[in-house]
PDB file of C-alpha atoms in Angstrom:
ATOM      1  CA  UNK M   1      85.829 120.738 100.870  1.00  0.00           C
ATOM      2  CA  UNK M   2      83.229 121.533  98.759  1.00  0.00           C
ATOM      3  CA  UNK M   3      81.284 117.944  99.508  1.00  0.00           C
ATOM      4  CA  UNK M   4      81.461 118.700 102.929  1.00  0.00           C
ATOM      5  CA  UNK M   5      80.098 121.727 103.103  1.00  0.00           C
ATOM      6  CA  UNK M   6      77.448 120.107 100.806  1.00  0.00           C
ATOM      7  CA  UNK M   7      77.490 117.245 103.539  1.00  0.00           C
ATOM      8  CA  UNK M   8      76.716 119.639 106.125  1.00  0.00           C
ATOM      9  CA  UNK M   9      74.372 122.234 104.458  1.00  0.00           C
ATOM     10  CA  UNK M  10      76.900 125.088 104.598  1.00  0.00           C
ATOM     11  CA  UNK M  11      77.207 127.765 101.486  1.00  0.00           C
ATOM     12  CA  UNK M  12      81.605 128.877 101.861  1.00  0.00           C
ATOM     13  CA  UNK M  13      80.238 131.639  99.402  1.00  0.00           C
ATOM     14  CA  UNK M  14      77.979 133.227 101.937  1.00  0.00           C
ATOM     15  CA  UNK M  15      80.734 133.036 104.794  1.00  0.00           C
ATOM     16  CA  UNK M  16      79.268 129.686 106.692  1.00  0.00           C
ATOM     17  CA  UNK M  17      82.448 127.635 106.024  1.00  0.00           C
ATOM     18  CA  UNK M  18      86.272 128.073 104.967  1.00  0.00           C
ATOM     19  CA  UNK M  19      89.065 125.784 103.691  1.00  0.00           C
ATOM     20  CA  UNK M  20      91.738 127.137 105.531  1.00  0.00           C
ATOM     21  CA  UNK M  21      95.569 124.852 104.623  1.00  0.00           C
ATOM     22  CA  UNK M  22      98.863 126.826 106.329  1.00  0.00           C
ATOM     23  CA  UNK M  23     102.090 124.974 104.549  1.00  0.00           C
ATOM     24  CA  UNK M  24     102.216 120.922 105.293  1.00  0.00           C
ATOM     25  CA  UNK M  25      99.556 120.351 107.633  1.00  0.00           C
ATOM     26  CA  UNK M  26      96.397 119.134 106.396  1.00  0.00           C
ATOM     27  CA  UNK M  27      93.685 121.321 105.017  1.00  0.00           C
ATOM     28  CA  UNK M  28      90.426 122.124 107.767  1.00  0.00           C
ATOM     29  CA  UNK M  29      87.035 122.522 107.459  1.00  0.00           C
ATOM     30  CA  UNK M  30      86.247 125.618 109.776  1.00  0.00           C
ATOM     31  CA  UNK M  31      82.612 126.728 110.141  1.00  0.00           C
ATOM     32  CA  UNK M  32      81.659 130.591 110.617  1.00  0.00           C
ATOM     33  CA  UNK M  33      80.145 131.790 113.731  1.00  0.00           C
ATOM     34  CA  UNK M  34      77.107 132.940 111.356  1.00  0.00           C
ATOM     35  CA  UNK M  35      76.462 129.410 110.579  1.00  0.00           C
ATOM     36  CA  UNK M  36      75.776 128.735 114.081  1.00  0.00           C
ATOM     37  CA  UNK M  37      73.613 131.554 114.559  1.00  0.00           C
ATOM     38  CA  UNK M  38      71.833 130.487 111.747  1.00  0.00           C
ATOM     39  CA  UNK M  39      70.746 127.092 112.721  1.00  0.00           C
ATOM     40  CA  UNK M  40      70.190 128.384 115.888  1.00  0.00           C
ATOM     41  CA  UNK M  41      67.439 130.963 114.777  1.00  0.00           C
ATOM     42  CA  UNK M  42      66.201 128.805 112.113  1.00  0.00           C
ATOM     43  CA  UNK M  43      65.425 125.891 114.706  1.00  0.00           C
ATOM     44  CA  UNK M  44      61.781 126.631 115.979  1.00  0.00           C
ATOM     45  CA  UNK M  45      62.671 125.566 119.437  1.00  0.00           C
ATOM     46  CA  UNK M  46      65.364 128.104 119.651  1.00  0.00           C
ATOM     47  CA  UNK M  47      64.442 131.039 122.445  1.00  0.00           C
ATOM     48  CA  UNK M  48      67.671 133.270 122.575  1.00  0.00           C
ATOM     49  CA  UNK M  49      70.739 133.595 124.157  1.00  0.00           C
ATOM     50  CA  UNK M  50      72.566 135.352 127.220  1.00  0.00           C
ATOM     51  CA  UNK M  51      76.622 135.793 126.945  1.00  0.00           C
ATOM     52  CA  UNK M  52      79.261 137.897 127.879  1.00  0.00           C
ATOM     53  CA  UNK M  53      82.828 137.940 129.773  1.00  0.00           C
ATOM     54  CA  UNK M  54      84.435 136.941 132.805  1.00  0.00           C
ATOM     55  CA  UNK M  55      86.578 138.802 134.417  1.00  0.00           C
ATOM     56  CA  UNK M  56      89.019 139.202 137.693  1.00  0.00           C
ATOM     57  CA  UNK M  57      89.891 142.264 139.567  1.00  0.00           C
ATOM     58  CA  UNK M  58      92.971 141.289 142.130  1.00  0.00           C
ATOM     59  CA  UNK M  59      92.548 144.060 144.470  1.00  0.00           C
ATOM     60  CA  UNK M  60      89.445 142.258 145.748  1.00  0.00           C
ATOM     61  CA  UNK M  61      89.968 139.032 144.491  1.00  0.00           C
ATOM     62  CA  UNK M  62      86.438 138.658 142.557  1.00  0.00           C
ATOM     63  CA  UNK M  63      85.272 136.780 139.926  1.00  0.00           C
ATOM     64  CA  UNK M  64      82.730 138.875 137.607  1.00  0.00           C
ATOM     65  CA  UNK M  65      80.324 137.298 135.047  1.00  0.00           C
ATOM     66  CA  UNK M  66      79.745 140.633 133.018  1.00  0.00           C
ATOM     67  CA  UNK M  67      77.342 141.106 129.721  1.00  0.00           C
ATOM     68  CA  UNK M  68      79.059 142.080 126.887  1.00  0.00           C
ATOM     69  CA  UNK M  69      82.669 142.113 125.639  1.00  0.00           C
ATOM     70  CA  UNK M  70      84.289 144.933 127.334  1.00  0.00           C
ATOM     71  CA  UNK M  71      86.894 144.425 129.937  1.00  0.00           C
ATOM     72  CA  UNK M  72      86.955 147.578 132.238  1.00  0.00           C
ATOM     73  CA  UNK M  73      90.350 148.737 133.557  1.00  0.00           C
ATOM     74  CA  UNK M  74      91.521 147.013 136.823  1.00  0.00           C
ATOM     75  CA  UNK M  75      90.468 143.882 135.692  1.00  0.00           C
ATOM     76  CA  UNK M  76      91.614 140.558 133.523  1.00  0.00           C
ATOM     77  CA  UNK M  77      89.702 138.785 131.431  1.00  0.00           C
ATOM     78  CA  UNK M  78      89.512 135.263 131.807  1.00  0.00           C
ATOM     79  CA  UNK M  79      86.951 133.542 130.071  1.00  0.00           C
ATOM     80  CA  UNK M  80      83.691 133.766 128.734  1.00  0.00           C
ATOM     81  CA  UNK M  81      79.891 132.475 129.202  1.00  0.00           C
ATOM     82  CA  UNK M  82      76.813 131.784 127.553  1.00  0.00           C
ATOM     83  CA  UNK M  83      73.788 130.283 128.091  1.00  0.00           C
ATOM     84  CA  UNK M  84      71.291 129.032 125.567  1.00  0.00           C
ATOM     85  CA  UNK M  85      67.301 128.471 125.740  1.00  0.00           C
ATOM     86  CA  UNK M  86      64.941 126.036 124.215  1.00  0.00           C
ATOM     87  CA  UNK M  87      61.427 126.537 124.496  1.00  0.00           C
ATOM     88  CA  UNK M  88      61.609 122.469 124.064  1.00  0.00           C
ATOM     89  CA  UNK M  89      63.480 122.030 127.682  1.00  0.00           C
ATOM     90  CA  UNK M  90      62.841 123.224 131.272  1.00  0.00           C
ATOM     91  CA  UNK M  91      67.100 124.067 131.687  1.00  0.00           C
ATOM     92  CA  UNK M  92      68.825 126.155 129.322  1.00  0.00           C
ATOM     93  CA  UNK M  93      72.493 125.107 128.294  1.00  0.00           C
ATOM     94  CA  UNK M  94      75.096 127.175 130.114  1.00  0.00           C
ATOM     95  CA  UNK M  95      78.773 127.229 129.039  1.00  0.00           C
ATOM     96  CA  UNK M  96      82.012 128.762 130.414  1.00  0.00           C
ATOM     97  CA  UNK M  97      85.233 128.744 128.084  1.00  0.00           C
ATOM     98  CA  UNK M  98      88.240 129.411 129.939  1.00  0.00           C
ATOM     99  CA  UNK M  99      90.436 132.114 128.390  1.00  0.00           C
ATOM    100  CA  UNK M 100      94.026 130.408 128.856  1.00  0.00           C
ATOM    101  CA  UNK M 101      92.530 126.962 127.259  1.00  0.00           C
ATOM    102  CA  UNK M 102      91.577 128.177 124.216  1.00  0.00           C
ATOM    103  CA  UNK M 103      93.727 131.593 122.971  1.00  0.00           C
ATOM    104  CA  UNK M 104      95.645 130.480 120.466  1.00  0.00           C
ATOM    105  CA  UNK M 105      99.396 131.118 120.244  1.00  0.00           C
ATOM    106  CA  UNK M 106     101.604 131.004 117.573  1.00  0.00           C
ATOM    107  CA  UNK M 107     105.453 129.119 117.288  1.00  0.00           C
ATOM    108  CA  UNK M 108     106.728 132.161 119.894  1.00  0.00           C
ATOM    109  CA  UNK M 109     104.276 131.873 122.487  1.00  0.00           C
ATOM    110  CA  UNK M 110     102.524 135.054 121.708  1.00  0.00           C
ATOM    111  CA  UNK M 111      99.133 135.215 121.040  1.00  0.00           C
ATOM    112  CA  UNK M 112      97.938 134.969 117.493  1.00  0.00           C
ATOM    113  CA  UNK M 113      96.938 138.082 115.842  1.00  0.00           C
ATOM    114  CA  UNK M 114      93.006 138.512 116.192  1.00  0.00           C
ATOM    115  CA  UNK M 115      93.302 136.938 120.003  1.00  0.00           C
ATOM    116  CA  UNK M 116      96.055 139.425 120.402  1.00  0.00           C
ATOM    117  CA  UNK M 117      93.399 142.162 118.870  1.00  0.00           C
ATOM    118  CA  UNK M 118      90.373 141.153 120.191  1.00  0.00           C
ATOM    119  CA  UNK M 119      90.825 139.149 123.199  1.00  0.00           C
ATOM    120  CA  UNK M 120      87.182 139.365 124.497  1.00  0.00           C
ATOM    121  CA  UNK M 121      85.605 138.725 121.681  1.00  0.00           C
ATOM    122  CA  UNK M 122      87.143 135.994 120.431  1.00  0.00           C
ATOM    123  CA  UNK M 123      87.114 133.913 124.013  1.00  0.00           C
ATOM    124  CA  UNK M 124      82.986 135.228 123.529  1.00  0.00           C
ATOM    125  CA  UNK M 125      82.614 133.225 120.364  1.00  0.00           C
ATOM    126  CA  UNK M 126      84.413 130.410 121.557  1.00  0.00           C
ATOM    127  CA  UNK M 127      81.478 130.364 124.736  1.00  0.00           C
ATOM    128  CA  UNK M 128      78.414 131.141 122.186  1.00  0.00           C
ATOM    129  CA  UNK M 129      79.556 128.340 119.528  1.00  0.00           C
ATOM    130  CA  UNK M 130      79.786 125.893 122.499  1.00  0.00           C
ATOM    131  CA  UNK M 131      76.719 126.573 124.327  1.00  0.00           C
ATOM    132  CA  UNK M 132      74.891 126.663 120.590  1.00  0.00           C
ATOM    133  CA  UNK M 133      76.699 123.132 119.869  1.00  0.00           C
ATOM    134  CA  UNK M 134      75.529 121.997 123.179  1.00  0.00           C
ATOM    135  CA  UNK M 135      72.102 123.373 122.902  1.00  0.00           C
ATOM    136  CA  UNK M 136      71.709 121.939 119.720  1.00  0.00           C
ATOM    137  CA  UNK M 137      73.640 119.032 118.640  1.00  0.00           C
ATOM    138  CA  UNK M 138      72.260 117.621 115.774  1.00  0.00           C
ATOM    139  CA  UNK M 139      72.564 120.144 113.827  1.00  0.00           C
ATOM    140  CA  UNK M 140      75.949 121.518 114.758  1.00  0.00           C
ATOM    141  CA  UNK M 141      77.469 119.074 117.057  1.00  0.00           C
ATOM    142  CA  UNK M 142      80.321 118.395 114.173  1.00  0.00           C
ATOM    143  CA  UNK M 143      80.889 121.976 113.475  1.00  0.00           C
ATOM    144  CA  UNK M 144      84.077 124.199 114.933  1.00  0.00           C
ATOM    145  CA  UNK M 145      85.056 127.488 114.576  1.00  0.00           C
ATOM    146  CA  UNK M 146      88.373 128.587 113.774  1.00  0.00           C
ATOM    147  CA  UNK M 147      89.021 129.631 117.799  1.00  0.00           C
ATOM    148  CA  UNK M 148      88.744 126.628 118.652  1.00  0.00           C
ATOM    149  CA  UNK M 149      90.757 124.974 116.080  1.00  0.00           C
ATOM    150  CA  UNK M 150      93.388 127.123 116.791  1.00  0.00           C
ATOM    151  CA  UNK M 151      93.591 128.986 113.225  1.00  0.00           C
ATOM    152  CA  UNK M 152      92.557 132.471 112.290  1.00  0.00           C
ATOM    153  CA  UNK M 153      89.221 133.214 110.302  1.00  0.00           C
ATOM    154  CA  UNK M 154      90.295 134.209 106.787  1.00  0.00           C
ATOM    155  CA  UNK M 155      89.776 137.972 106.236  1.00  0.00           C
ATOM    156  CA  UNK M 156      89.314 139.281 102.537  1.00  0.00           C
ATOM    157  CA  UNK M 157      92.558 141.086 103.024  1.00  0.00           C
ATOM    158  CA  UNK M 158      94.398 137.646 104.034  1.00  0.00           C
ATOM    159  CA  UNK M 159      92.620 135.729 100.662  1.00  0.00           C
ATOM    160  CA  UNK M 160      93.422 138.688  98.121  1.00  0.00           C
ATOM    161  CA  UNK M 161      97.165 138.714  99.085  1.00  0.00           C
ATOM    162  CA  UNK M 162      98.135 135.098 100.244  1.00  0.00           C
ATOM    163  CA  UNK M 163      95.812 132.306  98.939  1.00  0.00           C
ATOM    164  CA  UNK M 164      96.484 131.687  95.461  1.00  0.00           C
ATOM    165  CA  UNK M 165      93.864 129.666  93.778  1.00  0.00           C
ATOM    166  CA  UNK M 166      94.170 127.479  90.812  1.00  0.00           C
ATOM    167  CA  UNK M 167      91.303 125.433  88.833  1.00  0.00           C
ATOM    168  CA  UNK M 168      92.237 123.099  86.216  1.00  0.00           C
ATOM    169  CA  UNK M 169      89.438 123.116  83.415  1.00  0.00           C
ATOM    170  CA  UNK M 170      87.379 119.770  82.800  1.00  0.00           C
ATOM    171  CA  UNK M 171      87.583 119.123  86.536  1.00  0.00           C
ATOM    172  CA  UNK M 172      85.508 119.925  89.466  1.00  0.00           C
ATOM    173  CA  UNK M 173      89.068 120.184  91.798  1.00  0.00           C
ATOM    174  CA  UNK M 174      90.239 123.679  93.505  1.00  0.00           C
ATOM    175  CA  UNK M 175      93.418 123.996  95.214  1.00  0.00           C
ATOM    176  CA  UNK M 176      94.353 126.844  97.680  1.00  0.00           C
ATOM    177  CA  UNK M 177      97.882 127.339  98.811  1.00  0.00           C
ATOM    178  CA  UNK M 178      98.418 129.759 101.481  1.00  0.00           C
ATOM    179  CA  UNK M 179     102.015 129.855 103.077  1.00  0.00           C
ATOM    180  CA  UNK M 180     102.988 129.726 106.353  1.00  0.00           C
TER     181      UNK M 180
END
C-alpha cells in the first residue's frame, strides 16, 4: 500500500489515500476526494469547476440540473453533474453519474450507511471525481474513490474501534484487519 501511494504521489497520512480490507476480499487502494482536488488546483491549466444534483419532480415530469447538493421536497434525486475547465482546451469536460448505478448497497439491498446519510453528496463526488479524472487523466486517470468502488471512506471513529493494526519490528510490513 504504502509503494503505491509512493507510486502515485499520494501522502495516506494527510487523507489522499486509504487501505481499506473488509474480511476475505482483497485489500484496495482508495484515493480521497482531496487528492483530486489537489491535482486539480495544482495543475496550471486547471480553471474551476461547476457541479451539483439532478433531480425529478413527478407531478410535472421534469428533469432539473440544480447547483448544489440539496434535494428540495417534491422531488428525487437521481444523479449528479459536473463540468470541468481547462484554460488549455476550447470544451470543458462535462459528466453525469447516474444515482441508481453507483449507490452502493450492502448484502440486504439497502443502501450503505453514508449513501443512506448523505445521498446527494455522495452521488456529487462520484460526478466531480469523474469529470476531474476525465479532465485530467494523467494525473488521476488510475485513481477511484471509495463511491465508486463501492466501500465506505474510513472515518476516525471506524479506525479507532475496528482496524487493529500490527507492525512487526525489523520490517517495513503493516497489516490492518478490519472485520466484516
Amino acid at each position: 500500500f504504502i509503494m503505491m501511494c509512493k507510486g502515485n504521489h499520494l501522502n495516506p497520512w494527510n487523507n489522499e489515500a486509504y487501505c481499506i480490507k473488509y474480511g476475505n476480499a482483497p485489500a484496495k487502494m482508495i484515493t480521497g476526494k482531496t487528492a483530486f482536488f489537489k491535482r486539480a488546483d495544482s495543475n496550471p491549466a486547471y480553471n474551476g469547476m461547476k457541479d451539483g444534483i439532478v433531480t425529478y419532480k413527478e407531478s410535472n415530469d421534469e428533469i432539473k440540473h440544480r447547483k448544489g447538493a440539496i434535494v428540495p421536497p417534491g422531488e428525487v434525486l437521481i444523479g449528479a453533474w459536473a463540468e470541468v475547465f481547462r484554460k488549455d482546451r476550447d470544451e470543458s469536460t462535462y459528466v453525469e453519474a447516474d444515482f441508481k448505478e453507483f449507490a452502493q448497497k450492502n448484502n440486504e439491498g439497502k443502501l450503505n450507511s453514508q449513501w443512506a446519510k448523505m445521498p446527494a453528496t455522495m452521488i456529487l463526488k462520484v460526478a466531480q471525481v469523474n469529470a476531474l479524472r476525465e479532465a485530467f487523466p494523467s494525473s488521476l486517470g488510475d485513481l477511484y474513490t471509495s463511491e465508486e468502488m463501492g466501500v465506505d471512506e474510513p472515518t476516525a471513529q471506524f479506525i479507532e474501534q475496528n482496524v487493529d493494526i500490527k507492525v512487526e519490528h525489523n520490517k517495513q510490513q503493516t497489516v490492518a484487519n478490519a472485520p466484516d
